[in-house]
PDB file of C-alpha atoms in Angstrom:
ATOM      1  CA  LYS A   4      20.906  31.364  -0.661  1.00 72.00           C
ATOM      2  CA  ASN A   5      18.320  28.755  -1.290  1.00 71.00           C
ATOM      3  CA  ILE A   6      20.627  26.510   0.877  1.00 77.00           C
ATOM      4  CA  ALA A   7      20.739  29.075   3.679  1.00 77.00           C
ATOM      5  CA  GLU A   8      16.978  29.975   3.419  1.00 78.00           C
ATOM      6  CA  ALA A   9      16.150  26.222   3.794  1.00 76.00           C
ATOM      7  CA  THR A  10      18.313  25.375   6.568  1.00 76.00           C
ATOM      8  CA  SER A  11      17.207  28.645   8.572  1.00 77.00           C
ATOM      9  CA  CYS A  12      13.729  26.470   8.617  1.00 76.00           C
ATOM     10  CA  VAL A  13      15.427  23.129  10.658  1.00 77.00           C
ATOM     11  CA  GLU A  14      15.401  23.798  14.265  1.00 76.00           C
ATOM     12  CA  GLY A  15      18.735  23.070  16.176  1.00 72.00           C
ATOM     13  CA  LEU A  16      20.496  22.927  12.742  1.00 73.00           C
ATOM     14  CA  GLN A  17      24.219  23.670  12.444  1.00 72.00           C
ATOM     15  CA  VAL A  18      25.379  24.351   9.182  1.00 74.00           C
ATOM     16  CA  ILE A  19      29.435  23.661   8.414  1.00 78.00           C
ATOM     17  CA  ILE A  20      30.295  25.082   4.591  1.00 78.00           C
ATOM     18  CA  LYS A  21      33.419  23.162   3.462  1.00 78.00           C
ATOM     19  CA  ILE A  22      35.248  25.473   0.706  1.00 75.00           C
ATOM     20  CA  ARG A  23      38.401  24.462  -1.079  1.00 73.00           C
ATOM     21  CA  PRO A  24      41.546  25.380   0.591  1.00 70.00           C
ATOM     22  CA  GLY A  25      43.724  28.175  -1.087  1.00 74.00           C
ATOM     23  CA  PRO A  26      43.703  31.656  -0.809  1.00 75.00           C
ATOM     24  CA  ALA A  27      42.552  32.586  -4.498  1.00 73.00           C
ATOM     25  CA  THR A  28      38.753  32.806  -3.632  1.00 74.00           C
ATOM     26  CA  GLU A  29      39.009  32.097   0.260  1.00 75.00           C
ATOM     27  CA  ASN A  30      38.095  35.890   0.863  1.00 78.00           C
ATOM     28  CA  PHE A  31      35.466  35.891  -1.643  1.00 82.00           C
ATOM     29  CA  PHE A  32      33.708  32.890  -0.285  1.00 79.00           C
ATOM     30  CA  LYS A  33      34.059  33.616   3.297  1.00 80.00           C
ATOM     31  CA  ARG A  34      32.370  37.114   2.900  1.00 82.00           C
ATOM     32  CA  SER A  35      29.669  35.672   0.837  1.00 83.00           C
ATOM     33  CA  LEU A  36      29.203  32.802   3.202  1.00 80.00           C
ATOM     34  CA  GLU A  37      28.852  35.222   5.981  1.00 81.00           C
ATOM     35  CA  GLU A  38      26.378  37.524   4.663  1.00 82.00           C
ATOM     36  CA  THR A  39      24.154  34.830   3.280  1.00 80.00           C
ATOM     37  CA  PHE A  40      24.295  32.739   6.726  1.00 79.00           C
ATOM     38  CA  GLY A  41      25.189  34.827   9.372  1.00 74.00           C
ATOM     39  CA  GLU A  42      25.683  33.283  12.704  1.00 71.00           C
ATOM     40  CA  LYS A  43      24.071  29.920  11.476  1.00 70.00           C
ATOM     41  CA  CYS A  44      27.203  28.852   9.385  1.00 73.00           C
ATOM     42  CA  GLN A  45      30.717  27.616  10.268  1.00 78.00           C
ATOM     43  CA  ILE A  46      33.209  27.822   7.357  1.00 76.00           C
ATOM     44  CA  ALA A  47      35.774  25.057   6.919  1.00 80.00           C
ATOM     45  CA  GLN A  48      38.350  25.400   4.698  1.00 77.00           C
ATOM     46  CA  TYR A  49      41.587  23.787   5.822  1.00 77.00           C
ATOM     47  CA  GLU A  50      39.915  21.367   8.123  1.00 81.00           C
ATOM     48  CA  ASN A  51      40.002  18.100   7.058  1.00 84.00           C
ATOM     49  CA  LEU A  52      37.114  16.674   5.264  1.00 84.00           C
ATOM     50  CA  HIS A  53      36.749  12.994   6.835  1.00 88.00           C
ATOM     51  CA  GLU A  54      36.601  14.576  10.271  1.00 89.00           C
ATOM     52  CA  LEU A  55      34.030  16.823   9.572  1.00 85.00           C
ATOM     53  CA  ILE A  56      31.894  14.013   7.737  1.00 87.00           C
ATOM     54  CA  SER A  57      32.884  11.876  11.004  1.00 88.00           C
ATOM     55  CA  ILE A  58      30.842  14.496  13.229  1.00 85.00           C
ATOM     56  CA  ALA A  59      28.129  15.375  10.867  1.00 85.00           C
ATOM     57  CA  ASN A  60      24.610  14.007  11.403  1.00 87.00           C
ATOM     58  CA  VAL A  61      23.799  14.974   7.665  1.00 88.00           C
ATOM     59  CA  VAL A  62      25.958  15.924   4.691  1.00 88.00           C
ATOM     60  CA  ALA A  63      24.498  18.168   2.006  1.00 86.00           C
ATOM     61  CA  SER A  64      26.373  18.211  -1.155  1.00 86.00           C
ATOM     62  CA  SER A  65      26.368  19.024  -5.218  1.00 82.00           C
ATOM     63  CA  PHE A  66      28.080  16.971  -7.437  1.00 73.00           C
ATOM     64  CA  SER A  67      31.530  15.739  -5.833  1.00 82.00           C
ATOM     65  CA  THR A  68      33.547  13.020  -4.600  1.00 84.00           C
ATOM     66  CA  VAL A  69      32.143  13.974  -1.386  1.00 88.00           C
ATOM     67  CA  ILE A  70      29.287  12.022  -2.163  1.00 91.00           C
ATOM     68  CA  LEU A  71      30.690   8.787  -2.052  1.00 92.00           C
ATOM     69  CA  GLU A  72      33.036   9.715   0.829  1.00 91.00           C
ATOM     70  CA  THR A  73      30.024  10.262   2.683  1.00 92.00           C
ATOM     71  CA  MET A  74      28.339   7.242   2.044  1.00 95.00           C
ATOM     72  CA  ILE A  75      31.798   5.216   2.642  1.00 94.00           C
ATOM     73  CA  ALA A  76      31.820   6.725   6.010  1.00 94.00           C
ATOM     74  CA  GLY A  77      28.313   5.673   6.776  1.00 95.00           C
ATOM     75  CA  LYS A  78      26.624   9.016   6.885  1.00 93.00           C
ATOM     76  CA  PRO A  79      23.055  10.055   5.102  1.00 94.00           C
ATOM     77  CA  ILE A  80      23.610  12.621   2.309  1.00 93.00           C
ATOM     78  CA  ILE A  81      21.210  14.830   0.533  1.00 92.00           C
ATOM     79  CA  LEU A  82      22.377  16.096  -2.988  1.00 90.00           C
ATOM     80  CA  VAL A  83      21.564  19.794  -3.654  1.00 88.00           C
ATOM     81  CA  GLY A  84      20.183  20.557  -7.315  1.00 83.00           C
ATOM     82  CA  THR A  85      19.249  24.019  -6.706  1.00 74.00           C
ATOM     83  CA  ASP A  86      19.407  24.779 -10.314  1.00 80.00           C
ATOM     84  CA  LYS A  87      18.508  23.278 -13.834  1.00 85.00           C
ATOM     85  CA  ASP A  88      21.994  22.402 -14.806  1.00 84.00           C
ATOM     86  CA  ASP A  89      23.303  20.800 -11.546  1.00 82.00           C
ATOM     87  CA  LEU A  90      20.155  19.168 -11.208  1.00 84.00           C
ATOM     88  CA  MET A  91      20.511  17.664 -14.581  1.00 87.00           C
ATOM     89  CA  LEU A  92      24.234  16.590 -13.782  1.00 85.00           C
ATOM     90  CA  MET A  93      23.217  15.220 -10.894  1.00 85.00           C
ATOM     91  CA  GLU A  94      20.504  13.155 -12.016  1.00 86.00           C
ATOM     92  CA  SER A  95      22.078  11.957 -15.015  1.00 87.00           C
ATOM     93  CA  HIS A  96      24.316   9.773 -12.666  1.00 89.00           C
ATOM     94  CA  PHE A  97      22.745   9.767  -8.951  1.00 92.00           C
ATOM     95  CA  LEU A  98      19.279   8.356 -10.216  1.00 93.00           C
ATOM     96  CA  PRO A  99      20.336   5.008  -9.701  1.00 95.00           C
ATOM     97  CA  TYR A 100      21.407   5.690  -6.188  1.00 95.00           C
ATOM     98  CA  GLU A 101      18.303   7.515  -5.542  1.00 95.00           C
ATOM     99  CA  LYS A 102      16.114   4.716  -6.889  1.00 96.00           C
ATOM    100  CA  VAL A 103      17.415   2.358  -4.620  1.00 97.00           C
ATOM    101  CA  GLN A 104      17.338   4.946  -1.430  1.00 96.00           C
ATOM    102  CA  ALA A 105      20.689   5.243  -0.888  1.00 96.00           C
ATOM    103  CA  LEU A 106      20.557   9.091  -1.259  1.00 95.00           C
ATOM    104  CA  ARG A 107      18.048  12.051  -1.258  1.00 95.00           C
ATOM    105  CA  ILE A 108      18.043  14.797  -4.116  1.00 93.00           C
ATOM    106  CA  ALA A 109      16.616  17.738  -2.931  1.00 91.00           C
ATOM    107  CA  ARG A 110      15.355  19.391  -6.280  1.00 91.00           C
ATOM    108  CA  THR A 111      13.610  22.128  -4.274  1.00 89.00           C
ATOM    109  CA  LYS A 112      14.321  24.335  -1.372  1.00 87.00           C
ATOM    110  CA  ASP A 113      11.042  22.738   0.393  1.00 90.00           C
ATOM    111  CA  GLU A 114      12.407  19.351  -0.388  1.00 92.00           C
ATOM    112  CA  LEU A 115      15.755  20.256   0.957  1.00 89.00           C
ATOM    113  CA  VAL A 116      13.947  21.581   4.360  1.00 88.00           C
ATOM    114  CA  GLN A 117      12.025  18.347   4.550  1.00 92.00           C
ATOM    115  CA  TYR A 118      14.844  15.814   3.860  1.00 93.00           C
ATOM    116  CA  ALA A 119      17.352  17.573   6.369  1.00 89.00           C
ATOM    117  CA  ARG A 120      14.432  17.821   9.205  1.00 89.00           C
ATOM    118  CA  VAL A 121      13.616  14.109   8.783  1.00 92.00           C
ATOM    119  CA  LEU A 122      17.190  12.705   8.544  1.00 90.00           C
ATOM    120  CA  ALA A 123      18.506  15.139  11.471  1.00 86.00           C
ATOM    121  CA  SER A 124      15.858  13.817  13.744  1.00 87.00           C
ATOM    122  CA  ASN A 125      14.912  10.485  12.852  1.00 91.00           C
ATOM    123  CA  PRO A 126      17.734   8.063  13.367  1.00 92.00           C
ATOM    124  CA  ASP A 127      15.698   5.434  11.786  1.00 95.00           C
ATOM    125  CA  GLU A 128      15.514   6.829   8.967  1.00 94.00           C
ATOM    126  CA  SER A 129      19.015   8.033   8.583  1.00 94.00           C
ATOM    127  CA  ALA A 130      19.815   4.164   9.151  1.00 96.00           C
ATOM    128  CA  ILE A 131      17.853   3.216   6.283  1.00 96.00           C
ATOM    129  CA  LEU A 132      19.563   5.635   3.717  1.00 96.00           C
ATOM    130  CA  VAL A 133      22.953   4.405   5.577  1.00 96.00           C
ATOM    131  CA  ARG A 134      22.367   0.838   5.128  1.00 97.00           C
ATOM    132  CA  ASN A 135      21.059   1.055   1.561  1.00 97.00           C
ATOM    133  CA  ALA A 136      23.994   3.331   0.599  1.00 96.00           C
ATOM    134  CA  SER A 137      26.272   0.531   1.786  1.00 96.00           C
ATOM    135  CA  ASN A 138      24.487  -2.014  -0.020  1.00 97.00           C
ATOM    136  CA  PHE A 139      24.635  -0.011  -3.023  1.00 96.00           C
ATOM    137  CA  LEU A 140      28.059   0.613  -2.739  1.00 95.00           C
ATOM    138  CA  GLU A 141      29.025  -2.997  -2.377  1.00 94.00           C
ATOM    139  CA  GLU A 142      26.947  -4.150  -5.383  1.00 94.00           C
ATOM    140  CA  ASN A 143      28.468  -1.539  -7.446  1.00 93.00           C
ATOM    141  CA  PHE A 144      32.059  -0.569  -6.725  1.00 91.00           C
ATOM    142  CA  CYS A 145      35.047  -2.504  -5.404  1.00 87.00           C
ATOM    143  CA  PHE A 146      36.902  -0.589  -2.532  1.00 83.00           C
ATOM    144  CA  ASP A 147      39.514  -3.094  -1.520  1.00 85.00           C
ATOM    145  CA  GLY A 148      42.607  -1.568  -2.314  1.00 87.00           C
ATOM    146  CA  LYS A 149      43.648  -3.341  -5.336  1.00 89.00           C
ATOM    147  CA  SER A 150      42.111  -1.247  -8.153  1.00 89.00           C
ATOM    148  CA  ALA A 151      45.996  -0.543  -9.613  1.00 92.00           C
ATOM    149  CA  GLU A 152      46.219  -4.301  -9.899  1.00 93.00           C
ATOM    150  CA  ARG A 153      42.877  -4.518 -11.674  1.00 91.00           C
ATOM    151  CA  MET A 154      43.880  -1.887 -14.176  1.00 92.00           C
ATOM    152  CA  THR A 155      47.004  -3.327 -14.908  1.00 93.00           C
ATOM    153  CA  VAL A 156      45.456  -6.473 -15.844  1.00 92.00           C
ATOM    154  CA  PHE A 157      42.911  -4.607 -17.740  1.00 91.00           C
ATOM    155  CA  LEU A 158      45.700  -2.726 -19.678  1.00 94.00           C
ATOM    156  CA  GLU A 159      47.831  -5.511 -20.444  1.00 92.00           C
ATOM    157  CA  THR A 160      44.578  -7.406 -22.430  1.00 92.00           C
ATOM    158  CA  LEU A 161      44.260  -4.180 -24.644  1.00 92.00           C
ATOM    159  CA  ARG A 162      48.105  -4.501 -25.235  1.00 87.00           C
ATOM    160  CA  LYS A 163      47.623  -7.906 -26.715  1.00 76.00           C
TER     161      LYS A 163
END
């Protein structure tokens, strides 16, 4: 509800909500999202996540690997911490990202509106966030396709 209210305040914003694939909760989530967002929301369930990220101007997420995937894809990201427990979990992991301005953490509905407006309408601000995210990933992660080899070497050292 907070996200629906916040996004309704941002002119020209189209919201795509990606729900997990599978029939178990499909009807519940679709009905709930349609009731909450109305016409303002497109629901994606079986669509390719990477394709959705690639067409987005800004991505909002909670605690998920979508955060890293969005940063790798070169898109600005807003973490949405609408309840105390979610926010505590997000902050425990993502404060270093926020500190270097690699992402934004919206702790309130007003912050979500502010960040969404700025990032959706200001390409320079989005570019700064994306550049900082790229630098953060480069300094703190290694996405070279060789993690299995590194893990093998590490496990071999433990075995000795």
